[in-house]
Amino acid sequence: MQSLSNRKKVLEQKPMNFWERMYLPAIARGLGITIRHFFKPKATYKYPEVQRPYSKNFRGQHSLKRDEEGRERCTACGLCALSCPAEAITMISAERKKGEEHLYREEKYAAVYEINMLRCIFCGLCEEACPKEAIFLDGSHVPPEQLRKDFIYGKDKLVEPRFEYKKEHETTA
């Protein structure tokens, strides 16, 4: 059968000489490479005692952000879940009730927001798709767990903690 590219390479097998049959030069070259690498600086870090330096565009664990007043930014629009190629994000939206204005910034919010970290490929498409800048991949590594169910992160692990916000123009009496 003829190949599709019509670029056929004919290999010639020439007989080995005495030194090639002894394999001693090949062994000596291999030992030379090993000895050279033995004296080079090590490329590994003794984690967790020594943390390796990360680049500024490192994508870590997901976090759901809050606005200046401490309310959740996520409006459960679902664009992050639609843009996720691994289909790792699931959410259930709910309507904000009267008296919850201090918790959610829009009338619709994510009642359930889950990310399956075993499926996530840390591509950052959810971060780019979010119109409210609610999700970021700015955390550290995902910590190791023993059970599969522990890798499904809900709002309890994703939403950043509340903080007190003071306006700059306010004066204290």
Coordinates of N, CA, C and O in Angstrom, one line a residue:
M1 N 0.8 -1.2 0.0 CA 0.0 0.0 0.0 C 0.9 1.2 0.0 O 1.9 1.3 0.7
Q2 N 0.5 2.2 -0.8 CA 1.3 3.4 -0.9 C 0.9 4.4 0.2 O -0.3 4.6 0.5
S3 N 1.9 5.2 0.7 CA 1.5 6.1 1.8 C 0.8 7.3 1.2 O 1.0 7.6 0.0
L4 N 0.1 8.1 2.0 CA -0.6 9.2 1.6 C 0.3 10.4 1.2 O 0.0 11.2 0.3
S5 N 1.4 10.5 1.8 CA 2.3 11.7 1.6 C 3.3 11.4 0.5 O 4.0 12.3 0.0
N6 N 3.5 10.2 0.1 CA 4.5 9.8 -0.9 C 5.9 10.1 -0.5 O 6.8 10.3 -1.3
R7 N 6.1 10.3 0.8 CA 7.4 10.5 1.4 C 7.9 9.2 2.1 O 7.7 9.1 3.3
K8 N 8.5 8.4 1.4 CA 8.9 7.1 2.0 C 10.4 7.2 2.3 O 11.2 7.7 1.5
K9 N 10.7 6.7 3.5 CA 12.1 6.8 3.9 C 12.6 5.3 4.0 O 12.0 4.5 4.8
V10 N 13.6 5.0 3.3 CA 14.2 3.7 3.3 C 15.3 3.6 4.3 O 16.2 4.4 4.3
L11 N 15.1 2.7 5.2 CA 16.1 2.5 6.3 C 17.1 1.4 5.9 O 16.7 0.4 5.5
E12 N 18.4 1.8 6.1 CA 19.4 0.8 5.8 C 19.9 0.3 7.2 O 20.2 1.1 8.1
Q13 N 20.1 -1.0 7.3 CA 20.6 -1.6 8.5 C 22.0 -2.0 8.2 O 22.2 -3.1 7.6
K14 N 23.0 -1.2 8.7 CA 24.4 -1.6 8.4 C 24.9 -2.5 9.6 O 24.4 -2.4 10.7
P15 N 25.8 -3.4 9.3 CA 26.3 -4.3 10.4 C 27.1 -3.5 11.4 O 27.8 -2.6 11.1
M16 N 27.0 -4.0 12.7 CA 27.7 -3.3 13.8 C 29.2 -3.8 13.8 O 29.5 -4.9 13.5
N17 N 30.1 -2.8 14.2 CA 31.5 -3.2 14.3 C 31.7 -3.8 15.7 O 30.8 -4.0 16.5
F18 N 33.0 -4.1 16.0 CA 33.3 -4.8 17.2 C 32.9 -4.0 18.4 O 32.4 -4.5 19.4
W19 N 33.3 -2.7 18.5 CA 33.0 -1.8 19.6 C 31.5 -1.6 19.9 O 31.1 -1.5 21.0
E20 N 30.8 -1.5 18.8 CA 29.3 -1.3 18.9 C 28.7 -2.6 19.5 O 27.7 -2.6 20.2
R21 N 29.3 -3.8 19.1 CA 28.7 -5.0 19.6 C 29.1 -5.2 21.1 O 28.3 -5.9 21.9
M22 N 30.1 -4.6 21.6 CA 30.5 -4.7 23.0 C 29.7 -3.8 23.9 O 29.6 -4.0 25.1
Y23 N 29.1 -2.8 23.3 CA 28.2 -1.8 24.0 C 29.0 -1.0 25.1 O 28.4 -0.2 25.8
L24 N 30.3 -1.1 25.1 CA 31.1 -0.3 26.1 C 31.1 1.2 25.8 O 30.9 2.0 26.8
P25 N 31.2 1.6 24.6 CA 31.1 3.1 24.4 C 29.7 3.7 24.8 O 29.6 4.8 25.3
A26 N 28.7 2.9 24.5 CA 27.3 3.4 24.8 C 27.2 3.4 26.3 O 26.6 4.4 26.9
I27 N 27.7 2.5 27.1 CA 27.6 2.5 28.5 C 28.4 3.6 29.1 O 28.0 4.3 30.0
A28 N 29.6 3.9 28.5 CA 30.4 5.0 29.0 C 29.8 6.4 28.8 O 29.8 7.2 29.6
R29 N 29.1 6.5 27.6 CA 28.4 7.8 27.3 C 27.2 7.9 28.3 O 27.0 9.0 28.8
G30 N 26.5 6.9 28.6 CA 25.4 6.9 29.5 C 25.9 7.3 30.9 O 25.2 8.1 31.6
L31 N 27.0 6.7 31.4 CA 27.5 7.1 32.7 C 28.0 8.5 32.7 O 27.9 9.2 33.8
G32 N 28.5 9.0 31.6 CA 29.0 10.4 31.6 C 27.8 11.3 31.7 O 27.9 12.3 32.5
I33 N 26.7 11.0 31.1 CA 25.5 11.9 31.3 C 25.0 11.8 32.7 O 24.6 12.9 33.3
T34 N 25.0 10.7 33.3 CA 24.6 10.5 34.7 C 25.5 11.3 35.6 O 25.0 12.0 36.5
I35 N 26.8 11.2 35.5 CA 27.7 12.0 36.3 C 27.6 13.5 36.1 O 27.6 14.2 37.1
R36 N 27.3 13.9 34.9 CA 27.1 15.3 34.7 C 25.9 15.9 35.4 O 25.9 16.9 36.0
H37 N 24.8 15.1 35.3 CA 23.6 15.6 36.0 C 23.7 15.4 37.5 O 22.9 16.1 38.3
F38 N 24.5 14.6 38.0 CA 24.7 14.4 39.4 C 25.2 15.6 40.1 O 24.8 15.9 41.3
F39 N 26.0 16.5 39.5 CA 26.5 17.7 40.1 C 25.8 18.9 39.8 O 26.1 20.0 40.2
K40 N 24.7 18.8 39.0 CA 23.9 20.0 38.7 C 23.0 20.3 39.9 O 22.7 19.4 40.6
P41 N 22.5 21.6 40.0 CA 21.6 21.9 41.1 C 20.3 21.1 40.9 O 19.8 20.9 39.8
K42 N 19.7 20.7 42.0 CA 18.4 19.9 41.9 C 17.3 20.8 41.5 O 17.1 21.9 41.8
A43 N 16.4 20.2 40.7 CA 15.2 20.9 40.2 C 14.0 20.7 41.0 O 12.9 21.2 40.7
T44 N 14.1 19.9 42.1 CA 13.0 19.6 43.0 C 13.0 20.5 44.2 O 14.0 21.0 44.6
Y45 N 11.8 20.7 44.8 CA 11.7 21.4 46.1 C 11.2 20.4 47.2 O 10.4 19.5 46.9
K46 N 11.6 20.7 48.4 CA 11.2 19.8 49.5 C 9.8 20.4 50.0 O 9.8 21.0 51.0
Y47 N 8.8 20.1 49.3 CA 7.4 20.5 49.6 C 6.9 19.7 50.8 O 7.2 18.6 50.9
P48 N 6.3 20.3 51.8 CA 5.7 21.6 52.0 C 6.6 22.6 52.7 O 6.3 23.7 52.9
E49 N 7.8 22.1 53.1 CA 8.7 23.0 53.8 C 9.2 24.2 52.9 O 9.3 25.3 53.4
V50 N 9.5 23.9 51.7 CA 9.9 25.0 50.7 C 8.9 25.1 49.6 O 8.6 24.1 49.0
Q51 N 8.3 26.3 49.5 CA 7.3 26.5 48.4 C 8.1 27.0 47.2 O 9.0 27.8 47.2
R52 N 7.7 26.4 46.0 CA 8.3 26.9 44.8 C 7.8 28.2 44.3 O 6.6 28.5 44.6
P53 N 8.5 29.0 43.7 CA 8.0 30.3 43.2 C 7.0 30.1 42.0 O 7.3 29.2 41.1
Y54 N 5.9 30.8 42.0 CA 4.9 30.7 41.0 C 5.0 31.9 40.1 O 5.3 33.0 40.5
S55 N 4.6 31.7 38.8 CA 4.5 32.8 37.9 C 3.3 33.6 38.3 O 2.4 33.2 39.0
K56 N 3.2 34.8 37.7 CA 2.1 35.7 38.1 C 0.8 35.3 37.4 O -0.2 35.8 37.8
N57 N 0.8 34.4 36.4 CA -0.4 34.0 35.8 C -0.7 32.6 36.3 O -1.4 31.8 35.5
F58 N -0.3 32.2 37.5 CA -0.6 30.8 38.0 C -2.1 30.8 38.3 O -2.7 31.7 38.8
R59 N -2.7 29.6 37.9 CA -4.2 29.4 38.2 C -4.3 28.4 39.3 O -4.0 27.3 39.1
G60 N -4.8 28.9 40.4 CA -5.0 28.0 41.6 C -6.4 27.7 41.8 O -7.2 27.6 40.9
Q61 N -6.7 27.5 43.1 CA -8.0 27.1 43.5 C -9.0 28.2 43.2 O -8.7 29.4 43.3
H62 N -10.3 27.9 42.9 CA -11.3 28.9 42.6 C -11.7 29.6 43.9 O -11.7 29.1 45.0
S63 N -12.2 30.8 43.7 CA -12.8 31.6 44.8 C -13.9 32.5 44.2 O -13.7 33.1 43.2
L64 N -15.0 32.5 44.9 CA -16.1 33.4 44.6 C -16.0 34.7 45.4 O -15.9 34.6 46.6
K65 N -16.0 35.8 44.7 CA -15.6 37.1 45.3 C -16.9 37.8 45.8 O -18.0 37.5 45.4
R66 N -16.6 38.7 46.7 CA -17.7 39.6 47.2 C -17.4 41.0 46.7 O -16.3 41.4 46.3
D67 N -18.4 41.9 46.8 CA -18.3 43.3 46.3 C -17.8 44.1 47.5 O -17.5 43.6 48.6
E68 N -17.8 45.4 47.3 CA -17.2 46.3 48.4 C -18.1 46.3 49.6 O -17.6 46.6 50.7
E69 N -19.3 45.9 49.5 CA -20.2 45.9 50.7 C -20.3 44.5 51.3 O -21.2 44.3 52.2
G70 N -19.6 43.6 50.8 CA -19.6 42.2 51.4 C -20.6 41.3 50.8 O -20.9 40.2 51.4
R71 N -21.3 41.7 49.8 CA -22.3 40.9 49.2 C -21.7 40.0 48.1 O -20.7 40.4 47.5
E72 N -22.3 38.8 47.9 CA -21.8 37.9 46.8 C -22.0 38.5 45.4 O -23.1 39.1 45.1
R73 N -21.0 38.4 44.6 CA -21.1 39.0 43.3 C -21.8 38.1 42.3 O -22.4 38.6 41.3
C74 N -21.8 36.8 42.5 CA -22.4 35.8 41.6 C -23.9 36.0 41.4 O -24.6 36.1 42.4
T75 N -24.3 36.1 40.2 CA -25.8 36.3 39.9 C -26.4 35.1 39.3 O -27.5 35.1 38.7
A76 N -25.7 33.9 39.3 CA -26.2 32.7 38.7 C -26.6 32.8 37.3 O -27.6 32.2 36.9
C77 N -25.8 33.5 36.5 CA -26.2 33.6 35.1 C -25.8 32.3 34.3 O -26.4 32.0 33.3
G78 N -24.9 31.5 34.8 CA -24.6 30.3 34.2 C -23.5 30.3 33.1 O -23.3 29.3 32.5
L79 N -23.0 31.5 32.8 CA -22.0 31.6 31.8 C -20.7 30.8 32.1 O -20.1 30.3 31.2
C80 N -20.3 30.8 33.4 CA -19.1 30.0 33.7 C -19.3 28.5 33.5 O -18.5 27.8 33.0
A81 N -20.5 28.0 33.8 CA -20.8 26.6 33.6 C -20.9 26.3 32.1 O -20.5 25.2 31.7
L82 N -21.4 27.2 31.3 CA -21.5 27.0 29.9 C -20.1 27.0 29.2 O -19.9 26.3 28.3
S83 N -19.2 27.8 29.7 CA -17.9 27.9 29.1 C -16.9 26.9 29.6 O -15.9 26.7 29.0
C84 N -17.3 26.1 30.6 CA -16.4 25.1 31.2 C -16.3 23.9 30.2 O -17.3 23.2 30.0
P85 N -15.1 23.6 29.6 CA -15.1 22.5 28.7 C -15.1 21.1 29.4 O -15.5 20.2 28.8
A86 N -14.8 21.1 30.7 CA -14.8 19.8 31.4 C -16.2 19.6 32.1 O -16.4 18.6 32.7
E87 N -17.1 20.6 32.0 CA -18.4 20.5 32.6 C -18.2 20.2 34.1 O -18.9 19.4 34.7
A88 N -17.4 21.0 34.8 CA -17.1 20.8 36.2 C -17.9 21.7 37.1 O -18.0 21.4 38.3
I89 N -18.6 22.7 36.6 CA -19.4 23.6 37.4 C -20.9 23.4 37.2 O -21.4 23.2 36.1
T90 N -21.5 23.3 38.4 CA -23.0 23.2 38.4 C -23.5 24.2 39.4 O -22.9 24.5 40.4
M91 N -24.7 24.7 39.1 CA -25.3 25.7 40.0 C -26.8 25.7 39.9 O -27.4 25.2 38.9
I92 N -27.4 26.1 41.0 CA -28.9 26.2 41.1 C -29.1 27.6 41.5 O -28.6 28.1 42.5
S93 N -30.0 28.3 40.7 CA -30.2 29.7 41.1 C -31.5 29.8 41.9 O -32.3 28.9 42.0
A94 N -31.6 31.0 42.6 CA -32.7 31.2 43.5 C -33.0 32.7 43.5 O -32.1 33.5 43.1
E95 N -34.2 33.1 43.9 CA -34.6 34.5 43.9 C -34.3 35.1 45.3 O -34.5 34.4 46.3
R96 N -33.8 36.3 45.4 CA -33.5 36.9 46.7 C -34.8 37.3 47.4 O -35.7 37.8 46.8
K97 N -34.8 37.0 48.6 CA -36.0 37.3 49.4 C -35.9 38.6 50.1 O -34.8 39.2 50.2
K98 N -37.0 39.1 50.6 CA -37.0 40.4 51.2 C -36.1 40.3 52.5 O -36.3 39.4 53.3
G99 N -35.2 41.2 52.7 CA -34.4 41.2 53.9 C -33.0 40.6 53.6 O -32.1 40.6 54.5
E100 N -32.8 40.1 52.4 CA -31.5 39.5 52.0 C -30.7 40.4 51.1 O -29.7 40.0 50.5
E101 N -31.0 41.7 51.1 CA -30.3 42.6 50.3 C -28.8 42.8 50.7 O -28.0 43.1 49.8
H102 N -28.5 42.6 51.9 CA -27.2 42.7 52.4 C -26.3 41.5 52.1 O -25.1 41.5 52.2
L103 N -26.9 40.4 51.6 CA -26.2 39.2 51.3 C -25.9 39.0 49.8 O -24.8 38.6 49.4
Y104 N -26.8 39.4 48.9 CA -26.7 39.2 47.5 C -26.9 40.6 46.8 O -27.8 41.3 47.1
R105 N -26.1 40.8 45.8 CA -26.2 42.2 45.1 C -27.3 42.2 44.1 O -27.7 43.3 43.7
E106 N -27.7 41.1 43.5 CA -28.7 41.1 42.5 C -29.9 40.3 43.0 O -29.9 39.7 44.0
E107 N -31.0 40.4 42.3 CA -32.2 39.7 42.7 C -32.1 38.2 42.5 O -32.8 37.4 43.2
K108 N -31.3 37.8 41.6 CA -31.0 36.3 41.4 C -29.6 36.0 42.0 O -28.7 36.8 41.8
Y109 N -29.5 34.9 42.6 CA -28.2 34.5 43.2 C -28.1 33.0 43.1 O -29.0 32.3 42.8
A110 N -26.9 32.5 43.3 CA -26.6 31.1 43.2 C -26.8 30.5 44.6 O -26.1 30.6 45.5
A111 N -27.9 29.7 44.7 CA -28.2 29.0 45.9 C -27.3 27.9 46.2 O -26.8 27.6 47.3
V112 N -27.0 27.2 45.1 CA -26.0 26.1 45.1 C -25.0 26.4 44.0 O -25.3 26.6 42.9
Y113 N -23.7 26.4 44.4 CA -22.6 26.5 43.4 C -21.6 25.5 43.7 O -21.0 25.5 44.8
E114 N -21.4 24.6 42.8 CA -20.4 23.5 43.1 C -19.4 23.3 41.9 O -19.8 23.5 40.7
I115 N -18.2 23.1 42.3 CA -17.1 22.8 41.3 C -16.5 21.4 41.6 O -16.1 21.2 42.7
N116 N -16.5 20.5 40.7 CA -15.9 19.2 40.8 C -14.4 19.4 40.5 O -14.1 19.5 39.3
M117 N -13.6 19.5 41.5 CA -12.2 19.7 41.3 C -11.4 18.6 40.6 O -10.3 18.8 40.0
L118 N -12.0 17.4 40.6 CA -11.4 16.3 39.8 C -11.6 16.4 38.3 O -10.8 15.9 37.6
R119 N -12.7 17.1 37.9 CA -12.9 17.3 36.5 C -12.3 18.6 36.0 O -12.0 18.7 34.8
C120 N -12.1 19.6 36.9 CA -11.6 20.9 36.5 C -10.2 20.8 35.9 O -9.3 20.1 36.4
I121 N -10.0 21.5 34.8 CA -8.7 21.5 34.1 C -7.9 22.8 34.3 O -6.9 23.0 33.6
F122 N -8.5 23.7 35.1 CA -7.8 25.0 35.4 C -7.5 25.8 34.2 O -6.4 26.3 34.0
C123 N -8.4 25.8 33.2 CA -8.2 26.5 32.0 C -8.4 28.0 32.1 O -7.9 28.8 31.3
G124 N -9.3 28.5 33.1 CA -9.5 29.9 33.3 C -10.7 30.4 32.4 O -10.9 31.6 32.4
L125 N -11.4 29.6 31.7 CA -12.5 30.1 30.8 C -13.6 30.5 31.7 O -14.4 31.4 31.3
C126 N -13.9 29.9 32.8 CA -14.9 30.4 33.7 C -14.6 31.8 34.2 O -15.5 32.6 34.3
E127 N -13.4 32.1 34.5 CA -13.0 33.4 34.9 C -13.2 34.4 33.9 O -13.6 35.6 34.1
E128 N -12.9 34.1 32.6 CA -13.1 35.0 31.5 C -14.5 35.2 31.2 O -14.9 36.3 30.7
A129 N -15.4 34.2 31.3 CA -16.8 34.3 30.9 C -17.6 35.1 31.9 O -18.7 35.6 31.5
C130 N -17.2 35.2 33.1 CA -18.0 35.8 34.2 C -18.2 37.4 33.9 O -17.2 38.1 34.0
P131 N -19.4 37.9 33.7 CA -19.6 39.3 33.5 C -19.5 40.1 34.7 O -19.3 41.3 34.7
K132 N -19.7 39.5 35.9 CA -19.7 40.2 37.2 C -18.4 40.1 37.9 O -18.3 40.6 39.1
E133 N -17.4 39.5 37.3 CA -16.1 39.3 38.0 C -16.2 38.6 39.3 O -15.7 39.1 40.3
A134 N -17.0 37.5 39.3 CA -17.3 36.9 40.6 C -16.4 35.7 40.9 O -16.2 35.3 42.0
I135 N -15.9 35.0 39.9 CA -15.0 33.9 40.1 C -13.6 34.1 39.6 O -13.4 34.7 38.5
F136 N -12.6 33.7 40.4 CA -11.2 33.9 40.1 C -10.5 32.6 40.5 O -10.9 31.9 41.4
L137 N -9.4 32.3 39.7 CA -8.6 31.2 40.1 C -7.3 31.8 40.7 O -6.2 31.7 40.2
D138 N -7.5 32.3 41.9 CA -6.4 33.0 42.6 C -5.9 32.3 43.9 O -5.1 32.9 44.6
G139 N -6.4 31.1 44.2 CA -6.0 30.5 45.4 C -4.7 29.7 45.3 O -4.0 29.8 44.3
S140 N -4.5 28.8 46.2 CA -3.3 28.0 46.2 C -3.7 26.7 45.5 O -4.7 26.6 44.8
H141 N -2.8 25.7 45.7 CA -3.1 24.3 45.2 C -4.4 23.8 45.8 O -4.7 24.1 46.9
V142 N -5.0 22.8 45.1 CA -6.1 22.1 45.7 C -5.5 21.1 46.7 O -4.7 20.3 46.3
P143 N -5.9 21.1 48.0 CA -5.3 20.2 48.9 C -5.7 18.7 48.7 O -6.8 18.5 48.1
P144 N -4.8 17.8 49.0 CA -5.2 16.4 48.8 C -6.2 15.9 49.7 O -6.3 16.4 50.9
E145 N -7.1 15.0 49.2 CA -8.2 14.5 50.0 C -8.1 12.9 49.8 O -7.5 12.4 49.0
Q146 N -8.9 12.2 50.7 CA -9.0 10.8 50.6 C -10.2 10.3 49.8 O -10.1 9.3 49.1
L147 N -11.3 11.0 49.9 CA -12.5 10.6 49.2 C -12.9 11.5 48.0 O -12.6 12.7 48.0
R148 N -13.6 10.9 47.1 CA -13.9 11.7 45.9 C -14.9 12.8 46.2 O -14.9 13.8 45.6
K149 N -15.8 12.5 47.1 CA -16.9 13.5 47.5 C -16.3 14.8 48.1 O -16.8 15.8 48.0
D150 N -15.0 14.7 48.6 CA -14.4 15.8 49.2 C -13.8 16.8 48.2 O -13.4 17.9 48.5
F151 N -13.8 16.3 46.9 CA -13.3 17.2 45.9 C -14.4 18.0 45.2 O -14.1 18.7 44.3
I152 N -15.6 17.9 45.6 CA -16.7 18.7 45.1 C -16.8 19.9 46.1 O -17.3 19.7 47.2
Y153 N -16.4 21.0 45.6 CA -16.4 22.2 46.4 C -17.6 23.0 46.3 O -18.0 23.3 45.2
G154 N -18.3 23.3 47.4 CA -19.5 24.1 47.4 C -19.2 25.5 47.8 O -18.0 25.9 47.9
K155 N -20.2 26.3 48.0 CA -20.1 27.7 48.4 C -19.3 27.8 49.7 O -18.7 28.9 49.9
D156 N -19.4 26.8 50.6 CA -18.7 26.9 51.9 C -17.2 27.0 51.7 O -16.5 27.6 52.5
K157 N -16.7 26.4 50.7 CA -15.2 26.4 50.4 C -14.8 27.5 49.4 O -13.7 27.9 49.3
L158 N -15.8 27.9 48.6 CA -15.4 28.8 47.4 C -15.6 30.3 47.8 O -14.8 31.1 47.3
V159 N -16.6 30.7 48.5 CA -16.9 32.1 48.8 C -15.9 32.6 49.8 O -15.6 32.0 50.8
E160 N -15.3 33.8 49.4 CA -14.3 34.3 50.3 C -15.0 34.9 51.5 O -16.2 35.2 51.5
P161 N -14.3 34.9 52.7 CA -15.0 35.3 53.9 C -15.4 36.7 53.9 O -14.9 37.6 53.2
R162 N -16.4 37.0 54.7 CA -16.9 38.4 54.8 C -15.9 39.3 55.5 O -15.1 38.8 56.3
F163 N -15.9 40.5 55.1 CA -14.9 41.5 55.7 C -15.7 42.8 56.0 O -16.7 43.1 55.4
E164 N -15.2 43.5 56.9 CA -15.8 44.8 57.2 C -15.2 45.9 56.3 O -14.0 45.9 56.1
Y165 N -16.0 46.6 55.7 CA -15.6 47.6 54.7 C -16.0 49.0 55.2 O -17.1 49.3 55.6
K166 N -15.0 49.9 55.3 CA -15.2 51.3 55.7 C -15.0 52.2 54.6 O -14.0 52.1 53.9
K167 N -15.9 53.1 54.3 CA -15.7 54.0 53.2 C -14.7 55.0 53.6 O -14.6 55.4 54.8
E168 N -13.9 55.5 52.7 CA -12.8 56.4 52.9 C -13.3 57.8 53.4 O -12.7 58.5 54.2
H169 N -14.5 58.2 52.9 CA -14.9 59.6 53.2 C -15.7 59.6 54.6 O -16.0 60.7 55.0
E170 N -15.9 58.5 55.2 CA -16.5 58.5 56.5 C -15.5 58.9 57.5 O -14.3 58.5 57.5
T171 N -15.9 59.6 58.5 CA -15.0 60.0 59.6 C -15.6 59.4 60.9 O -16.8 59.3 61.1
T172 N -14.7 59.0 61.7 CA -15.1 58.5 63.0 C -15.2 59.6 64.0 O -14.3 60.5 64.1
A173 N -16.2 59.6 64.9 CA -16.4 60.6 65.8 C -15.8 60.3 67.2 O -15.5 59.2 67.5

